Amino acid sequence: MNLVVMPGDDIGPEIAAAALAVLKAADQVCGLGLRFAEVDVGMASHRKHGVTLTDEAMQAALDADGLILGPCGMTDYPAREEGGINVPGAIRKRLELYANLRPARSRPGIPDARRDLDVLIVRENTEGFYADRNMHQGIAEFMPTEDVALSVRKITRQGSRRIAKVAFDYAQRRRKNVTAVGKQHVLQMTDGLFMSEAYAAAKAHADVAFREVDIDAMAADLYSRPQRYDVILITNMFGDILSNEAAALSGGLGLAGALNAGDRHAVANAGHGSAPDIAGRGIANPCGMILSSAMLLEWLGVRNGNQAYLDACRTIHAAVDLALADANIRTADLGGRGSTQGFAEAVARLVHDKQTRKQKSE
Ligand code: NAD
């Protein structure tokens, strides 16, 4: 399998290197046959080529079996006309990564984590309120006068149908419970359309429990009664916000693993941003990036029917849990004393140990 690594900006290179160290350990002990190529994006690319995402980089993403994309610091990019392309946004659009999968769960030993949280947020990833990428041409924001600004939210039947299917498919492998989240009585046409497809999918999956909850009620209930929720089906912008809340409830944004997936491609891209405030200090939490990479292995395992990839994903999760439980290993955002590199080395070591123990017991 050919994996392309795009380190991104700010903490991106630090946490991408950490994820790579763990993937190499998993490759070695599980015999995955991974090959890695690194491709610059973001400001590193802009300095060399005058653009944050070159055509060659996009082609590398299209040709890869899987992509590991570090967070990109879009806020500091130059204007689009000066080469500042929103890298994750453009890749999501071109590779048709319509599903953003964002799990969040309570893990042992994490201070401030909400107990009994174990959710998978299935966020529609190509439409909604993302005005810079939800149109075929042009952007979905405009100003009819200098004092009036408008944004257009796009919801399609096809987009709603395919993301609902993803949510119900995952629910069948989990606790068989889907909650669709929106605000249908206000956004009557857009959320009305989205919800009609959610209800149709619910009808087709009679073994999965289903209900609809408003986004404002959900924001509170996820905090108060997280155990009620399993798979959360949600539109793009609401999903972005709710998944950050879920990550915070699990202990912090640094834990936010995420996968962007479509029918042919998948990209590991953590749920947090490029954290410029802590970049270059060796203290960023690489956990989200490591868990995102594990999700990519799982996606490849399911797609290719390859058990070794599924085992590697499980082994990484177990190693991450063990490393997080140790305050000397986990990073400062989680009340620990560890470094980015130290955490990665510990997880890589635990991956080796766990797999060695498993092989001995077989
Ligand atoms: P952010 O997620 O980068 O940071 C928010 C807070 O969380 C900061 O205090 C940061 O230090 C902390 N944090 C985030 N990740 C962490 C980690 N791994 N370890 C420890 N602490 C961590 O959000 P922001 O500050 O709003 O955005 C910064 C930049 O990231 C912006 O340029 C934004 O455009 C970009 N961004 C990129 C992506 C992506 O590439 N997919 C997603 C969101 C934001």
XYZ file of C-alpha atoms and ligand atoms in Angstrom:
406
model
C 0.000 0.000 0.000
C 1.315 3.432 -0.929
C 0.576 6.049 1.693
C 1.265 9.722 1.028
C 2.103 11.931 4.007
C 1.408 15.671 3.745
C 2.699 17.196 7.005
C 0.812 20.530 6.783
C 1.542 23.645 8.851
C 2.453 24.665 12.416
C 2.198 21.508 14.606
C 1.436 19.479 11.442
C 5.024 18.284 10.781
C 5.527 17.342 14.466
C 2.368 15.257 14.781
C 2.661 13.789 11.258
C 6.161 12.526 12.194
C 4.678 11.020 15.356
C 1.926 9.232 13.411
C 4.515 7.988 10.920
C 6.628 6.475 13.721
C 3.583 4.559 14.983
C 2.551 3.445 11.497
C 6.070 2.157 10.825
C 5.937 0.124 14.050
C 2.525 -1.293 13.092
C 3.813 -2.030 9.581
C 6.759 -3.938 10.985
C 4.885 -6.055 13.516
C 1.697 -6.649 11.523
C 3.343 -7.095 8.097
C 1.228 -4.471 6.335
C 3.618 -3.785 3.428
C 3.301 -0.007 3.717
C 5.354 2.406 1.600
C 5.481 6.098 2.465
C 6.105 9.192 0.340
C 6.171 12.710 1.733
C 4.686 15.607 -0.232
C 4.760 19.274 0.829
C 1.541 21.256 1.157
C 0.659 24.477 2.953
C 3.224 27.214 3.505
C 6.139 24.821 2.878
C 4.730 24.355 -0.630
C 3.921 28.054 -1.004
C 7.550 28.990 -0.258
C 8.808 26.615 -2.979
C 6.047 26.797 -5.589
C 4.004 29.910 -4.793
C 0.900 27.870 -4.013
C -0.213 25.888 -0.939
C -1.408 22.940 -3.021
C 0.232 22.170 -6.355
C -1.377 20.103 -9.116
C 1.334 17.491 -8.509
C 0.427 17.261 -4.813
C -3.240 16.823 -5.714
C -2.289 14.108 -8.207
C -0.225 12.354 -5.511
C -3.318 12.409 -3.261
C -5.441 10.942 -6.059
C -2.887 8.207 -6.838
C -2.246 7.144 -3.222
C -3.934 4.202 -1.514
C -4.368 6.475 1.489
C -3.363 9.943 2.601
C -2.152 11.246 5.958
C -2.769 14.966 6.044
C -1.478 17.095 8.908
C -3.541 20.118 9.947
C -3.120 23.205 7.771
C -2.992 26.795 9.047
C -5.440 28.305 6.565
C -6.018 31.452 8.602
C -2.453 32.557 7.793
C -2.566 31.671 4.094
C -2.340 34.422 1.503
C -5.417 35.175 -0.602
C -6.485 32.537 -3.111
C -5.265 34.699 -6.020
C -1.837 34.662 -4.352
C -1.701 30.897 -4.014
C -3.504 30.360 -0.722
C -5.655 27.299 -1.413
C -7.557 25.687 1.472
C -5.695 22.371 1.328
C -8.034 20.042 3.287
C -11.092 21.661 1.681
C -9.746 21.245 -1.860
C -8.681 17.646 -1.217
C -12.063 16.741 0.303
C -13.807 18.141 -2.756
C -11.522 16.591 -5.408
C -11.359 13.147 -3.771
C -15.114 13.240 -3.031
C -14.597 12.583 0.668
C -18.212 13.025 1.608
C -18.044 11.370 5.034
C -16.150 12.875 7.929
C -15.984 10.244 10.662
C -15.177 11.668 14.074
C -15.219 9.254 16.998
C -14.906 10.438 20.597
C -14.795 8.250 23.675
C -13.803 8.302 27.312
C -10.359 6.780 27.810
C -8.865 5.567 31.066
C -6.751 8.004 33.067
C -7.675 11.218 31.235
C -8.435 14.003 33.694
C -11.583 16.050 32.994
C -12.963 13.449 30.589
C -16.716 12.874 30.648
C -17.486 9.303 31.625
C -19.630 7.011 29.462
C -18.911 8.825 26.215
C -18.517 6.621 23.144
C -19.880 8.242 19.996
C -19.139 8.292 16.296
C -20.076 11.547 14.626
C -20.855 10.988 10.942
C -20.638 14.436 9.433
C -21.605 15.292 5.858
C -18.425 16.743 4.421
C -19.118 18.385 1.070
C -22.237 20.568 1.370
C -23.943 22.614 4.079
C -22.710 26.051 5.024
C -19.141 25.727 3.692
C -19.439 28.588 1.243
C -15.878 28.295 -0.037
C -16.456 24.801 -1.455
C -20.156 23.945 -1.664
C -20.712 25.273 -5.212
C -19.585 23.832 -8.536
C -18.224 27.243 -9.509
C -17.816 30.380 -7.482
C -18.437 30.683 -3.772
C -21.744 30.652 -1.926
C -21.351 34.024 -0.238
C -22.135 37.383 -1.745
C -22.938 40.984 -0.851
C -25.910 42.535 -2.701
C -25.015 45.880 -1.104
C -22.031 46.954 0.966
C -24.087 46.481 4.143
C -25.677 43.104 3.402
C -23.828 39.756 3.340
C -25.498 36.435 2.501
C -24.395 32.789 2.646
C -26.096 29.894 0.897
C -26.410 26.500 2.588
C -26.524 23.631 0.150
C -28.243 20.338 0.969
C -28.897 17.751 -1.735
C -30.923 14.556 -1.706
C -27.999 12.525 -3.042
C -25.591 13.996 -0.461
C -28.048 13.369 2.368
C -28.798 9.843 1.202
C -25.192 8.695 0.949
C -24.181 10.100 4.341
C -27.265 8.564 6.001
C -26.219 5.198 4.573
C -22.729 5.580 6.078
C -24.230 6.380 9.503
C -26.521 3.346 9.486
C -23.777 1.038 8.177
C -21.502 2.078 11.052
C -24.356 1.803 13.566
C -24.852 -1.813 12.574
C -21.233 -2.514 13.549
C -21.638 -0.569 16.810
C -24.547 -0.278 19.282
C -27.273 0.017 16.609
C -28.439 3.487 17.478
C -28.523 6.564 15.202
C -29.428 10.117 16.214
C -29.937 12.597 13.364
C -29.198 16.164 14.407
C -30.396 19.428 12.828
C -33.020 22.118 13.270
C -35.780 21.044 10.916
C -38.532 23.328 12.158
C -36.338 26.376 11.369
C -34.362 25.162 8.367
C -37.497 23.586 6.967
C -36.348 22.875 3.430
C -32.652 22.103 3.910
C -32.864 20.125 7.135
C -36.258 18.862 5.954
C -34.530 17.248 2.966
C -31.625 15.961 5.070
C -33.997 14.443 7.630
C -36.278 12.871 5.024
C -33.293 10.810 3.839
C -32.352 9.968 7.437
C -35.901 8.686 8.066
C -35.811 6.683 4.815
C -32.518 5.062 5.881
C -34.035 4.338 9.313
C -36.950 2.570 7.637
C -34.536 0.457 5.627
C -32.570 -0.475 8.794
C -35.325 -1.616 11.123
C -32.802 -3.201 13.512
C -31.222 0.208 14.243
C -32.925 2.544 16.733
C -33.409 6.058 15.347
C -34.487 9.472 16.485
C -34.109 13.116 15.542
C -32.795 15.741 17.993
C -32.357 19.516 17.544
C -28.772 20.752 17.506
C -29.208 23.076 20.507
C -30.759 20.338 22.658
C -28.052 17.975 21.466
C -25.219 20.293 22.511
C -26.512 20.166 26.088
C -27.555 16.507 26.149
C -24.219 15.255 24.833
C -22.665 16.915 27.858
C -25.311 15.741 30.371
C -26.152 12.258 29.110
C -23.463 11.108 26.662
C -24.354 7.449 27.240
C -27.585 7.984 25.254
C -25.682 8.427 22.000
C -23.928 6.056 19.633
C -23.811 7.234 15.992
C -24.670 10.886 15.340
C -25.686 11.770 11.778
C -25.248 15.472 11.094
C -24.762 18.159 8.448
C -21.404 19.779 7.750
C -21.168 22.915 9.920
C -23.243 21.582 12.845
C -21.075 18.457 12.738
C -17.850 20.428 12.829
C -18.989 22.229 15.959
C -20.551 19.251 17.754
C -17.510 17.061 17.088
C -15.234 19.613 18.773
C -17.554 19.516 21.774
C -17.372 15.710 21.757
C -13.560 15.834 21.560
C -13.463 18.282 24.469
C -15.752 15.992 26.488
C -13.387 13.087 25.804
C -10.551 15.106 27.352
C -9.387 17.616 24.748
C -9.035 18.536 21.090
C -5.682 16.779 20.910
C -7.532 13.447 21.121
C -9.665 14.160 18.059
C -8.985 11.431 15.539
C -10.893 11.723 12.272
C -11.137 10.161 8.840
C -12.414 11.778 5.660
C -13.756 9.027 3.465
C -15.483 8.572 0.135
C -16.190 5.588 -2.069
C -12.646 5.420 -3.465
C -10.368 7.476 -1.212
C -9.728 8.101 2.466
C -7.665 10.743 4.236
C -6.512 10.696 7.862
C -6.846 14.312 9.032
C -7.226 14.968 12.763
C -10.297 16.871 13.949
C -8.293 19.769 15.387
C -6.450 22.613 13.657
C -2.755 23.458 13.280
C -2.436 24.994 16.791
C 0.025 27.765 15.860
C 0.138 28.846 19.527
C 2.123 25.735 20.493
C 3.923 24.945 17.214
C 7.626 24.039 17.271
C 7.772 23.376 21.013
C 7.484 19.595 20.966
C 4.410 19.631 23.212
C 1.567 19.089 20.726
C -0.555 16.046 21.432
C -0.074 13.656 18.486
C -2.886 11.378 19.651
C -5.527 12.684 17.222
C -3.151 12.254 14.274
C -2.157 8.753 15.420
C -5.803 7.706 15.883
C -6.701 9.189 12.482
C -3.962 7.058 10.913
C -5.333 3.985 12.711
C -8.756 4.789 11.237
C -7.160 4.893 7.786
C -5.702 1.412 8.363
C -9.155 0.183 9.421
C -10.755 1.707 6.308
C -8.113 0.023 4.109
C -8.612 -3.272 5.984
C -12.386 -3.258 5.469
C -12.086 -2.160 1.845
C -9.514 -4.813 0.936
C -10.716 -7.545 3.289
C -7.297 -7.527 4.984
C -7.419 -8.692 8.610
C -3.823 -7.571 9.328
C -4.892 -3.937 8.856
C -7.829 -4.375 11.230
C -5.504 -5.977 13.799
C -3.046 -3.096 13.381
C -5.828 -0.573 14.036
C -6.895 -2.397 17.220
C -3.282 -2.715 18.385
C -2.679 1.023 17.938
C -5.865 1.877 19.872
C -4.819 -0.370 22.769
C -1.300 1.104 22.775
C -2.694 4.664 22.753
C -4.955 3.838 25.727
C -1.988 2.524 27.698
C 0.214 5.510 26.845
C -2.544 8.008 27.709
C -3.057 6.452 31.139
C 0.535 7.391 32.096
C 0.995 11.068 33.102
C 4.711 10.824 32.300
C 3.864 9.945 28.716
C 0.733 11.928 27.835
C 1.159 15.579 26.847
C 0.491 18.760 28.829
C -2.953 19.471 27.282
C -4.092 16.311 29.113
C -2.331 17.194 32.352
C 0.718 15.090 31.491
C 4.459 15.672 31.390
C 5.249 13.987 28.061
C 6.409 15.351 24.703
C 5.090 14.816 21.180
C 8.022 12.611 20.250
C 8.086 10.794 23.586
C 4.396 9.910 23.248
C 4.941 8.574 19.714
C 7.939 6.506 20.809
C 5.956 5.058 23.733
C 3.012 4.112 21.477
C 5.379 2.582 18.899
C 7.062 0.560 21.659
C 3.695 -0.600 23.018
C 2.593 -1.616 19.515
C 5.720 -3.785 19.288
C 5.161 -5.263 22.780
C 1.471 -5.948 22.297
C 1.925 -7.664 18.973
C 4.866 -9.680 20.292
C 2.741 -10.853 23.260
C -0.103 -11.749 20.898
C 2.210 -13.780 18.665
C 3.677 -15.615 21.680
C 0.217 -16.536 22.972
C -0.888 -17.952 19.572
P -6.915 24.666 16.745
O -7.653 23.375 16.808
O -5.658 24.671 15.965
O -6.546 25.145 18.253
C -7.508 25.383 19.250
C -6.840 25.164 20.620
O -6.599 23.763 20.810
C -5.473 25.844 20.733
O -5.289 26.322 22.033
C -4.477 24.716 20.458
O -3.226 24.888 21.086
C -5.218 23.507 21.014
N -4.869 22.282 20.266
C -5.307 21.914 19.044
N -4.721 20.767 18.669
C -3.905 20.405 19.682
C -3.022 19.305 19.880
N -2.872 18.348 18.952
N -2.317 19.257 21.039
C -2.474 20.196 21.985
N -3.280 21.266 21.855
C -3.989 21.361 20.705
O -7.938 25.748 16.215
P -7.710 27.259 15.755
O -6.735 27.929 16.670
O -9.059 27.820 15.600
O -7.081 27.158 14.302
C -5.687 27.229 14.031
C -5.452 26.993 12.554
O -5.877 25.661 12.216
C -6.233 27.932 11.647
O -5.371 28.402 10.624
C -7.335 27.067 11.063
O -7.693 27.483 9.779
C -6.651 25.716 11.029
N -7.547 24.545 11.003
C -7.168 23.508 10.217
C -7.929 22.351 10.169
C -7.487 21.220 9.276
O -6.398 21.260 8.732
N -8.286 20.192 9.071
C -9.076 22.247 10.980
C -9.415 23.305 11.805
C -8.637 24.458 11.822
